[in-house]
Tab-separated table of C-alpha atoms in Angstrom:
chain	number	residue	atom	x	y	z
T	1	UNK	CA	113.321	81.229	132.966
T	2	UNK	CA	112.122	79.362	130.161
T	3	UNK	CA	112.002	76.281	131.853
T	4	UNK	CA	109.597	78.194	134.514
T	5	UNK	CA	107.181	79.006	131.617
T	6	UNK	CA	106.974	75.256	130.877
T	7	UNK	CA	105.761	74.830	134.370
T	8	UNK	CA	103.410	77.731	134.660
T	9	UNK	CA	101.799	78.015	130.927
T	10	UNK	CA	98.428	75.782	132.235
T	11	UNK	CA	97.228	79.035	133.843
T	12	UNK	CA	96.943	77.207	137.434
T	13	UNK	CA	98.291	78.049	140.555
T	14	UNK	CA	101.693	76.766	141.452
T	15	UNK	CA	103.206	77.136	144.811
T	16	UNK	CA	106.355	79.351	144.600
T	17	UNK	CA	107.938	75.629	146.747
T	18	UNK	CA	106.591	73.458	144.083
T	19	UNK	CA	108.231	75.948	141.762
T	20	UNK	CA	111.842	75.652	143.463
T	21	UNK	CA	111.819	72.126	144.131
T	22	UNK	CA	111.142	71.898	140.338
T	23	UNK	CA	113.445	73.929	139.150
T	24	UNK	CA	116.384	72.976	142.086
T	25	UNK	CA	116.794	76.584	143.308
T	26	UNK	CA	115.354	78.310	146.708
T	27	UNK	CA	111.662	80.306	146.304
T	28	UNK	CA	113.905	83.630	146.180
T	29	UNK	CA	115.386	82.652	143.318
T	30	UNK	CA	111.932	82.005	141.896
T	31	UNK	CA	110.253	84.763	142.787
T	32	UNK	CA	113.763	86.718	140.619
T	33	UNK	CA	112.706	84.632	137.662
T	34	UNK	CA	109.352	85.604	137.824
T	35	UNK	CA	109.732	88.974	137.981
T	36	UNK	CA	112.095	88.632	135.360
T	37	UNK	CA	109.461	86.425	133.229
T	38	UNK	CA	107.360	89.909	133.750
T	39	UNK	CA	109.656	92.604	132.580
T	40	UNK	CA	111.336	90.541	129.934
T	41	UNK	CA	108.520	88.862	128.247
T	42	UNK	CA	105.657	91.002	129.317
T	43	UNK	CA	103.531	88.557	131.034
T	44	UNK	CA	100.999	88.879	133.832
T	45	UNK	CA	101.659	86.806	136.647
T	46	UNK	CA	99.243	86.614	139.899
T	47	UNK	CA	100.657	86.487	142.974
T	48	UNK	CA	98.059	84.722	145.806
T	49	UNK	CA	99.178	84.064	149.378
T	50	UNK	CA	98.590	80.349	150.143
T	51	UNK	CA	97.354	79.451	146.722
T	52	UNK	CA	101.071	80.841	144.456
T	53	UNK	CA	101.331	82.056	141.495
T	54	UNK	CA	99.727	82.019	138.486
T	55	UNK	CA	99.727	83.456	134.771
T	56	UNK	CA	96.905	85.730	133.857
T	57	UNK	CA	95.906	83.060	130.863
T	58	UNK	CA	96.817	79.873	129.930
T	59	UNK	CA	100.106	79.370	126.692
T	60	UNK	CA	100.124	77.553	124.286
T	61	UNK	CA	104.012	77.751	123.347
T	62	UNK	CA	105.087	77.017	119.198
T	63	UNK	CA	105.629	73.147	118.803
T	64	UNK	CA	108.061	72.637	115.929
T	65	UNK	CA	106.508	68.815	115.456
T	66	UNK	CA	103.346	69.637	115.905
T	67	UNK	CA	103.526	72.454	112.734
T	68	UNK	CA	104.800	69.846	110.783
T	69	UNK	CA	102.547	66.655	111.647
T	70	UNK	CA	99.382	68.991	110.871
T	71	UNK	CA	101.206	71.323	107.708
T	72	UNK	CA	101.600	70.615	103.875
T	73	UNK	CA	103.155	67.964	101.953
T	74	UNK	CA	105.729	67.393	101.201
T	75	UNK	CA	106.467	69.233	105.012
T	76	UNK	CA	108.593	72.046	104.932
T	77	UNK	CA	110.944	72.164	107.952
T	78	UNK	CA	110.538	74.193	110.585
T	79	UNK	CA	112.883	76.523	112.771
T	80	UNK	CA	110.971	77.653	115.686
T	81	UNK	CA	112.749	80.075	118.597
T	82	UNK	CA	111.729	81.293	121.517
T	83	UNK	CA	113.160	84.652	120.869
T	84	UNK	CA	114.870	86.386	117.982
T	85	UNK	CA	115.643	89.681	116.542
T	86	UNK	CA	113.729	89.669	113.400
T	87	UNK	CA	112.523	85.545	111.574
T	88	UNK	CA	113.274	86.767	108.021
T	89	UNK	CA	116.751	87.933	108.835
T	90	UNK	CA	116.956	84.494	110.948
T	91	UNK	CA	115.889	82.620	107.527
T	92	UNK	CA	118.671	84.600	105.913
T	93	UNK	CA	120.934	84.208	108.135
T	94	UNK	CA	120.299	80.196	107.850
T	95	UNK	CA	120.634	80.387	104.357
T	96	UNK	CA	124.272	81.772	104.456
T	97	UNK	CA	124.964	78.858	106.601
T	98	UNK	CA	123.932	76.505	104.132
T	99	UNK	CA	120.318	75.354	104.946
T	100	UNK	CA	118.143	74.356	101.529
T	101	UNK	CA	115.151	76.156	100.808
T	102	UNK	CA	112.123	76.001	101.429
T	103	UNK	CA	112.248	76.096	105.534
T	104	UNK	CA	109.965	78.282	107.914
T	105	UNK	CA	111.153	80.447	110.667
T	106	UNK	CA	108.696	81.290	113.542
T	107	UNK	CA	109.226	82.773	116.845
T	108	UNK	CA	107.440	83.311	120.195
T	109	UNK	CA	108.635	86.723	119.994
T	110	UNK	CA	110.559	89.346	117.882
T	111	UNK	CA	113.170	91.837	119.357
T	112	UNK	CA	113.420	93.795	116.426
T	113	UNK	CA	110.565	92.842	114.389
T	114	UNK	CA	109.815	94.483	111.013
T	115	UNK	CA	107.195	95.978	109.087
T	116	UNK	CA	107.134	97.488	105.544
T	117	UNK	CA	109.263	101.032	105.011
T	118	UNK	CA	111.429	100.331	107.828
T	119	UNK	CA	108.158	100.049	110.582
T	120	UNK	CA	108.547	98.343	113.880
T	121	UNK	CA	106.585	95.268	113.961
T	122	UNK	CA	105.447	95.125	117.633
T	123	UNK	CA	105.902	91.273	118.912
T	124	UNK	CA	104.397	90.323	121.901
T	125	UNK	CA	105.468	86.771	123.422
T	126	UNK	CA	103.411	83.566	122.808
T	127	UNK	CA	100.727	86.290	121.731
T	128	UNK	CA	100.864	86.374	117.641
T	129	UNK	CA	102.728	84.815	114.956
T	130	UNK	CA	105.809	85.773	113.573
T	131	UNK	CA	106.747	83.331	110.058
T	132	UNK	CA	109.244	83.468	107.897
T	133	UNK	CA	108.899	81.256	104.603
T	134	UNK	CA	112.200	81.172	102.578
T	135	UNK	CA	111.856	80.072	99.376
T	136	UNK	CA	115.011	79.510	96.196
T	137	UNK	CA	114.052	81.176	92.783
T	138	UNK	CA	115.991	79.627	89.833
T	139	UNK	CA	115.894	82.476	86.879
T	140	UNK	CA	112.419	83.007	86.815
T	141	UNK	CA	111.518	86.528	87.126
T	142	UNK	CA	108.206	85.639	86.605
T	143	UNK	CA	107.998	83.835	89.925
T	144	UNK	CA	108.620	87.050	91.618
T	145	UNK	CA	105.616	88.755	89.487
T	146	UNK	CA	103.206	90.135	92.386
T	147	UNK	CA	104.109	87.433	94.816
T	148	UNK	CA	103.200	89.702	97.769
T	149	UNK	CA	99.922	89.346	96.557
T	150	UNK	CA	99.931	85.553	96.533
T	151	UNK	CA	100.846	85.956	99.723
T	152	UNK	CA	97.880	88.111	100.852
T	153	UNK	CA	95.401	85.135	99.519
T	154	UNK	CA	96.620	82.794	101.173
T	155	UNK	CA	97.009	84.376	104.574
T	156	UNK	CA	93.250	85.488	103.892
T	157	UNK	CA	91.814	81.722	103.305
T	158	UNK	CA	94.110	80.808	106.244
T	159	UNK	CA	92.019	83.296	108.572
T	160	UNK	CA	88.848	82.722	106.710
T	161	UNK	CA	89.119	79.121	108.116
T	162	UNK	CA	89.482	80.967	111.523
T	163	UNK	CA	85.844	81.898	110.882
T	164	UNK	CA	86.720	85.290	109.670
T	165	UNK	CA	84.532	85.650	106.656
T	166	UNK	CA	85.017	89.373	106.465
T	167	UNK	CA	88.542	89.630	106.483
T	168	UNK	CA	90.398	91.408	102.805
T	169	UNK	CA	93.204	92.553	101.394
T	170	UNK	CA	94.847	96.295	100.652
T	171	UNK	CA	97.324	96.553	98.055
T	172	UNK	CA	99.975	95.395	98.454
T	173	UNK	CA	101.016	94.094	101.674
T	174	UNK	CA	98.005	94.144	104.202
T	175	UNK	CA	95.928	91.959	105.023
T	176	UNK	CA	92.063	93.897	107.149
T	177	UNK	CA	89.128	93.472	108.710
T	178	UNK	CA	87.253	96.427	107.740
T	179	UNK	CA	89.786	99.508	108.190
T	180	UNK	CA	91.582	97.496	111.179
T	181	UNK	CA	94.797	95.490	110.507
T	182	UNK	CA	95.145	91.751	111.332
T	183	UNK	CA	97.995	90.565	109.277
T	184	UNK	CA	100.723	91.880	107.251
T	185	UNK	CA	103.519	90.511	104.855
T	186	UNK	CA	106.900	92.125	104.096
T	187	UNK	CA	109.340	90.241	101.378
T	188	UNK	CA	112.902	90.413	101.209
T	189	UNK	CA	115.336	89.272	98.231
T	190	UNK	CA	119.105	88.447	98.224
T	191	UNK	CA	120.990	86.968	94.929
T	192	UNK	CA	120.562	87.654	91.245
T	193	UNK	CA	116.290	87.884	90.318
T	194	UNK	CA	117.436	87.259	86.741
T	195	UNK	CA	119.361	83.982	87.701
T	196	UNK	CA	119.606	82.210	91.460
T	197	UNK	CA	117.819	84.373	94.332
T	198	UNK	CA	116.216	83.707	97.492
T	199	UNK	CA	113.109	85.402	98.574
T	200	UNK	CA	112.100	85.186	102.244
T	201	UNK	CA	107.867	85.620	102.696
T	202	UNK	CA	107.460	87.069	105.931
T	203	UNK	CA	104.247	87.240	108.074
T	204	UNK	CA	103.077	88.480	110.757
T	205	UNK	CA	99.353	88.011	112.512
T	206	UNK	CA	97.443	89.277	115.206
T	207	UNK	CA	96.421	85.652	116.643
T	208	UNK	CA	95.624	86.485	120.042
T	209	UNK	CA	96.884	89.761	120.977
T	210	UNK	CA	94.355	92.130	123.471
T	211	UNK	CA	96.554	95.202	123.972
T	212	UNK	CA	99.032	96.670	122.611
T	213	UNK	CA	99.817	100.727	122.916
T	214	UNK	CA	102.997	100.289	120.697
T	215	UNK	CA	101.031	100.113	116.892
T	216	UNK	CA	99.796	103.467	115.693
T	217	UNK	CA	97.343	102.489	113.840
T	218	UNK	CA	93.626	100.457	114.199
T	219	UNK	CA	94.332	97.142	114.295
T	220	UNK	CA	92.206	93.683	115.285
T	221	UNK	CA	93.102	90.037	116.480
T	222	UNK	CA	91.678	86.686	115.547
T	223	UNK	CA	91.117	86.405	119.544
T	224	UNK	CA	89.542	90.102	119.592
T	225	UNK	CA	86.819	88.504	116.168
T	226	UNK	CA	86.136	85.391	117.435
T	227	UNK	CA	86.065	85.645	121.570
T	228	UNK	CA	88.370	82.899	121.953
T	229	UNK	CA	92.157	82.328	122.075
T	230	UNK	CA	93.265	80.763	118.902
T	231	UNK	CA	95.766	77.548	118.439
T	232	UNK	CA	98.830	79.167	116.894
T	233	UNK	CA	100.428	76.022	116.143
T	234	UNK	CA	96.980	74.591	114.249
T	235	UNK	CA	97.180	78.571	112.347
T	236	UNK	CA	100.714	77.979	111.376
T	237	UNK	CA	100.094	74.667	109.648
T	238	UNK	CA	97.107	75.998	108.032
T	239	UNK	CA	98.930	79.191	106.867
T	240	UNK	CA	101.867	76.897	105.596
T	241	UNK	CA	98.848	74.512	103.194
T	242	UNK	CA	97.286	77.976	101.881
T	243	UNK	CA	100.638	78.728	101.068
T	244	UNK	CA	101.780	75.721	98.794
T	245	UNK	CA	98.580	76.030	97.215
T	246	UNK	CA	98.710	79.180	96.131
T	247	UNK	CA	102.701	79.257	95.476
T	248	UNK	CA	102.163	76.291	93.197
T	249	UNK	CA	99.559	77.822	90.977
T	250	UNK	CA	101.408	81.218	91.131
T	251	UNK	CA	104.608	79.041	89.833
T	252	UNK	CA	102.450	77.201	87.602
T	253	UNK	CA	100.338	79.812	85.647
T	254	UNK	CA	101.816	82.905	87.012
T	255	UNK	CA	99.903	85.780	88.908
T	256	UNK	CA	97.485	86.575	85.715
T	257	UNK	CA	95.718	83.026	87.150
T	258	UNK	CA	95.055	84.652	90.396
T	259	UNK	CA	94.550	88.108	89.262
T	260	UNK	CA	91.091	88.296	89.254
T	261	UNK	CA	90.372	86.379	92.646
T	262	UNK	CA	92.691	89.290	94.222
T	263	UNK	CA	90.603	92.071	92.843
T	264	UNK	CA	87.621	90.181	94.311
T	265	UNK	CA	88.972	90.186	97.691
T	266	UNK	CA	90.368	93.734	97.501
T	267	UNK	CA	88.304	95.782	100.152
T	268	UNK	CA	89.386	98.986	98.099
T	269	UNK	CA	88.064	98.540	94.829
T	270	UNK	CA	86.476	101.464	93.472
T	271	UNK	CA	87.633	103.933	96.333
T	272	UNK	CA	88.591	106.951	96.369
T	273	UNK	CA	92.308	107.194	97.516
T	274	UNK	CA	95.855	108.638	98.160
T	275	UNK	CA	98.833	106.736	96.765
T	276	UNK	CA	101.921	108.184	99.246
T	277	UNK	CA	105.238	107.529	98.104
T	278	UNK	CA	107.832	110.054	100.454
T	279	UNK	CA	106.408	113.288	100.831
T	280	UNK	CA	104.441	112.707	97.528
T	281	UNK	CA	100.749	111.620	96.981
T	282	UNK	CA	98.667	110.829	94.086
T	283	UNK	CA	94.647	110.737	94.270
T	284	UNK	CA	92.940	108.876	92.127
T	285	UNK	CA	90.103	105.956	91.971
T	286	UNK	CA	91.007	102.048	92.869
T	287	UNK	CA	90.612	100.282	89.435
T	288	UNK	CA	92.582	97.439	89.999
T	289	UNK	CA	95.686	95.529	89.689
T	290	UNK	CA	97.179	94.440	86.284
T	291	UNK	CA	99.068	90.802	85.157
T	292	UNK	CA	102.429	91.431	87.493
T	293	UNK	CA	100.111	92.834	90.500
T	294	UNK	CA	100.565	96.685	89.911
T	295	UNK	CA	97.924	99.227	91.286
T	296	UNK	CA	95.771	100.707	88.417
T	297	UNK	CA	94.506	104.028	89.424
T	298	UNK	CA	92.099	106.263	87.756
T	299	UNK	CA	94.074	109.479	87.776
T	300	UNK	CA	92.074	112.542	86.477
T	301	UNK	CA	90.237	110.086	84.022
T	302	UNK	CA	93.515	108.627	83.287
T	303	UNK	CA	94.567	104.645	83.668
T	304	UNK	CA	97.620	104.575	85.552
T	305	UNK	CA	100.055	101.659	86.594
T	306	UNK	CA	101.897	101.811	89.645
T	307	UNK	CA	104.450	99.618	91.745
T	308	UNK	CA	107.060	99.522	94.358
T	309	UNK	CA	107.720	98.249	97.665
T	310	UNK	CA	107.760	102.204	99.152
T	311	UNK	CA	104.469	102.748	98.291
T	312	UNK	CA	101.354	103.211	100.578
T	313	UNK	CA	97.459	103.280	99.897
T	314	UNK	CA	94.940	105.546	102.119
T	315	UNK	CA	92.100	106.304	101.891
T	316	UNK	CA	90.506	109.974	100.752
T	317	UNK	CA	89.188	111.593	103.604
T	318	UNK	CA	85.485	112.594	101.506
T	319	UNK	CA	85.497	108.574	100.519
C-alpha cells in the first residue's frame, strides 16, 4: 500500500495498468489498495475514466536523510515511521532497547496520538508533524526547571521562520495564533529527576492540515496562514536547530536566562483569566512566570505562584 503512495504522491494521474504493472499485481488488486489507501490513511483519491487515478494534492512523505543533511550539529539521529501509536512512547520504547540519547522520533501519522491531560492528539497522514525529541538528564534538576517553556520558544522561532510573525505562546504547553492553536508540546519523564532520567519533548504542529472535525477546539495550520503547503521535512530540521539553541542556553544559564523573552512572547500577559485544575478554577490577572517557569497570578490583589502539568489557562469570559 505504501509502495502505491510512492507512486501516486506527485498528484498526477496514473493509469490503474501503469499502477499494476508497477506494483506486479492485476488493476483489481489496485483498485483494493486504493480504497484501502482511502479508509486507512484518509486520503482523497480521484478516480477519472481514461485519464486514472489521482491524489487530491501532491505528498511530500518524511525523509529521514533529508532531516538530518538540513538539521543541527552535531545531527541528532532520526527515527522516522510511517505509522505509529504515539512518537514519545516510540522514543521510550527505543530507549529501553538501548538507543543513546538524544534521537528524534517523527511519524507520518499517529494511531493513538497524545495531548496534555490524557487528550487525543488527532494525526492526520503526511498532513502535520508528529516529533519526539528524547533527551538523558544526568542529576540536574535544574535542567528540568520550566523546560516546557523552552520548548514553546523554540517551536515559536521555528514557525516565525515560516513567516508567521504573529504566532505566541500560552502557559505552559501551547503554542497560538491569536486564540487558534497551531502547535502543542507534551513532556514525559522516566528514571530518577534527582539522579539519571530521560525526558522525551514531544511536538506536535499543524503544518498543513485543512480539515479536521476530530479537535474541539479553534485551531489554525501553517498551510491555512500562509496559502501554501509547507515542506515538513525543511520544518523538522528547522524545529530540531531552534531546539539546540535554546536547550543549550537553558542547560547553560538555566530558564531565569530565558525568562523574560517568554513573558514577551506570552499572548496572555495581563489578562484576565481562569486557572482550571479538575473541577476547580482560580481567577485572577496574568502577571507572569517566575525563575523555574511557574504562572504568577494576581489573585484578589494577591501574587500567587502556580505549577503542574494538570493545569489549564482560559480566558475570563468579560476579558
Amino acid at each position: 500500500m505504501l509502495t502505491l503512495l510512492e507512486l501516486l504522491k506527485d498528484g498526477r494521474f496514473h493509469s490503474g495498468e501503469a499502477l499494476g504493472a508497477a506494483l506486479g499485481v492485476s488493476r483489481s488488486a489496485v483498485w483494493k489498495q486504493l480504497q484501502q489507501l482511502e479508509v486507512e490513511l484518509g486520503l482523497s483519491i480521484h478516480k477519472v475514466r481514461g485519464r486514472g487515478y489521482q491524489l487530491a494534492s501532491p505528498l511530500v512523505l518524511l525523509d529521514a536523510q533529508k532531516i538530518v543533511a538540513a538539521g543541527p550539529s552535531p545531527a541528532w539521529p532520526v527515527h522516522a515511521y510511517d505509522s505509529i501509536d504515539s512518537t514519545n512512547a516510540e522514543a521510550l520504547r527505543l530507549v529501553e532497547r538501548g538507543a543513546s540519547a538524544p534521537f528524534i522520533v517523527v511519524a507520518e501519522r499517529q494511531t493513538s496520538g497524545r495531548g496534555r491531560r490524557g487528550r487525543q492528539w488527532v494525526s492526520p497522514f503526511a498532513e502535520n508533524i508528529y516529533y519526539s525529541l528524547l533527551l538523558r538528564i544526568d542529576g540536574g534538576m535544574r535542567q528540568l526547571e520550566g523546560l516546557s517553556l523552552v520548548v514553546g520558544l523554540a517551536v515559536l522561532h521555528a514557525l516565525r521562520e515560516q513567516g508567521l510573525p504573529g504566532v505566541g505562546l500560552k502557559w505552559p504547553n501551547d503554542v497560538l495564533i491569536g486564540r487558534k492553536k497551531i502547535a502543542g508540546i507534551l513532556l514525559e519523564l522516566v528514571g530518577d529527576p534527582a539522579d539519571v532520567c530521560h525526558v522525551v519533548l514531544g511536538i506536535g504542529v499543524n503544518a498543513n492540515m485543512q480539515a479536521a472535525e476530530q479537535i474541539d477546539q479553534p485551531w489554525t495550520s501553517v498551510r491555512s496562514e500562509i496559502g501554501r503547503p509547507v515542506d515538513r521535512n525543511q520544518l523538522i530540521s528547522s524545529l530540531s536547530k531552534k531546539l539546540q539553541e535554546y536547550l543549550r542556553l537553558h542547560r547553560e544559564a538555566g530558564f531565569a536566562a530565558i525568562q523574560a523573552e517568554w513573558e514577551q512572547n506570552h499572548l496572555w500577559q495581563g489578562r484576565e483569566v481562569s486557572l482550571v485544575a479538575g473541577v476547580n478554577s482560580i481567577n485572577g490577572t496574568v502577571l507572569g512566570i517566575d525563575q523555574q517557569g511557574a504562572l504568577r497570578l494576581s489573585v484578589d490583589g494577591v501574587e500567587k505562584v502556580f505549577s503542574g502539568g494538570e493545569l489549564s489557562l482560559r480566558l475570563r469570559d468579560d476579558s
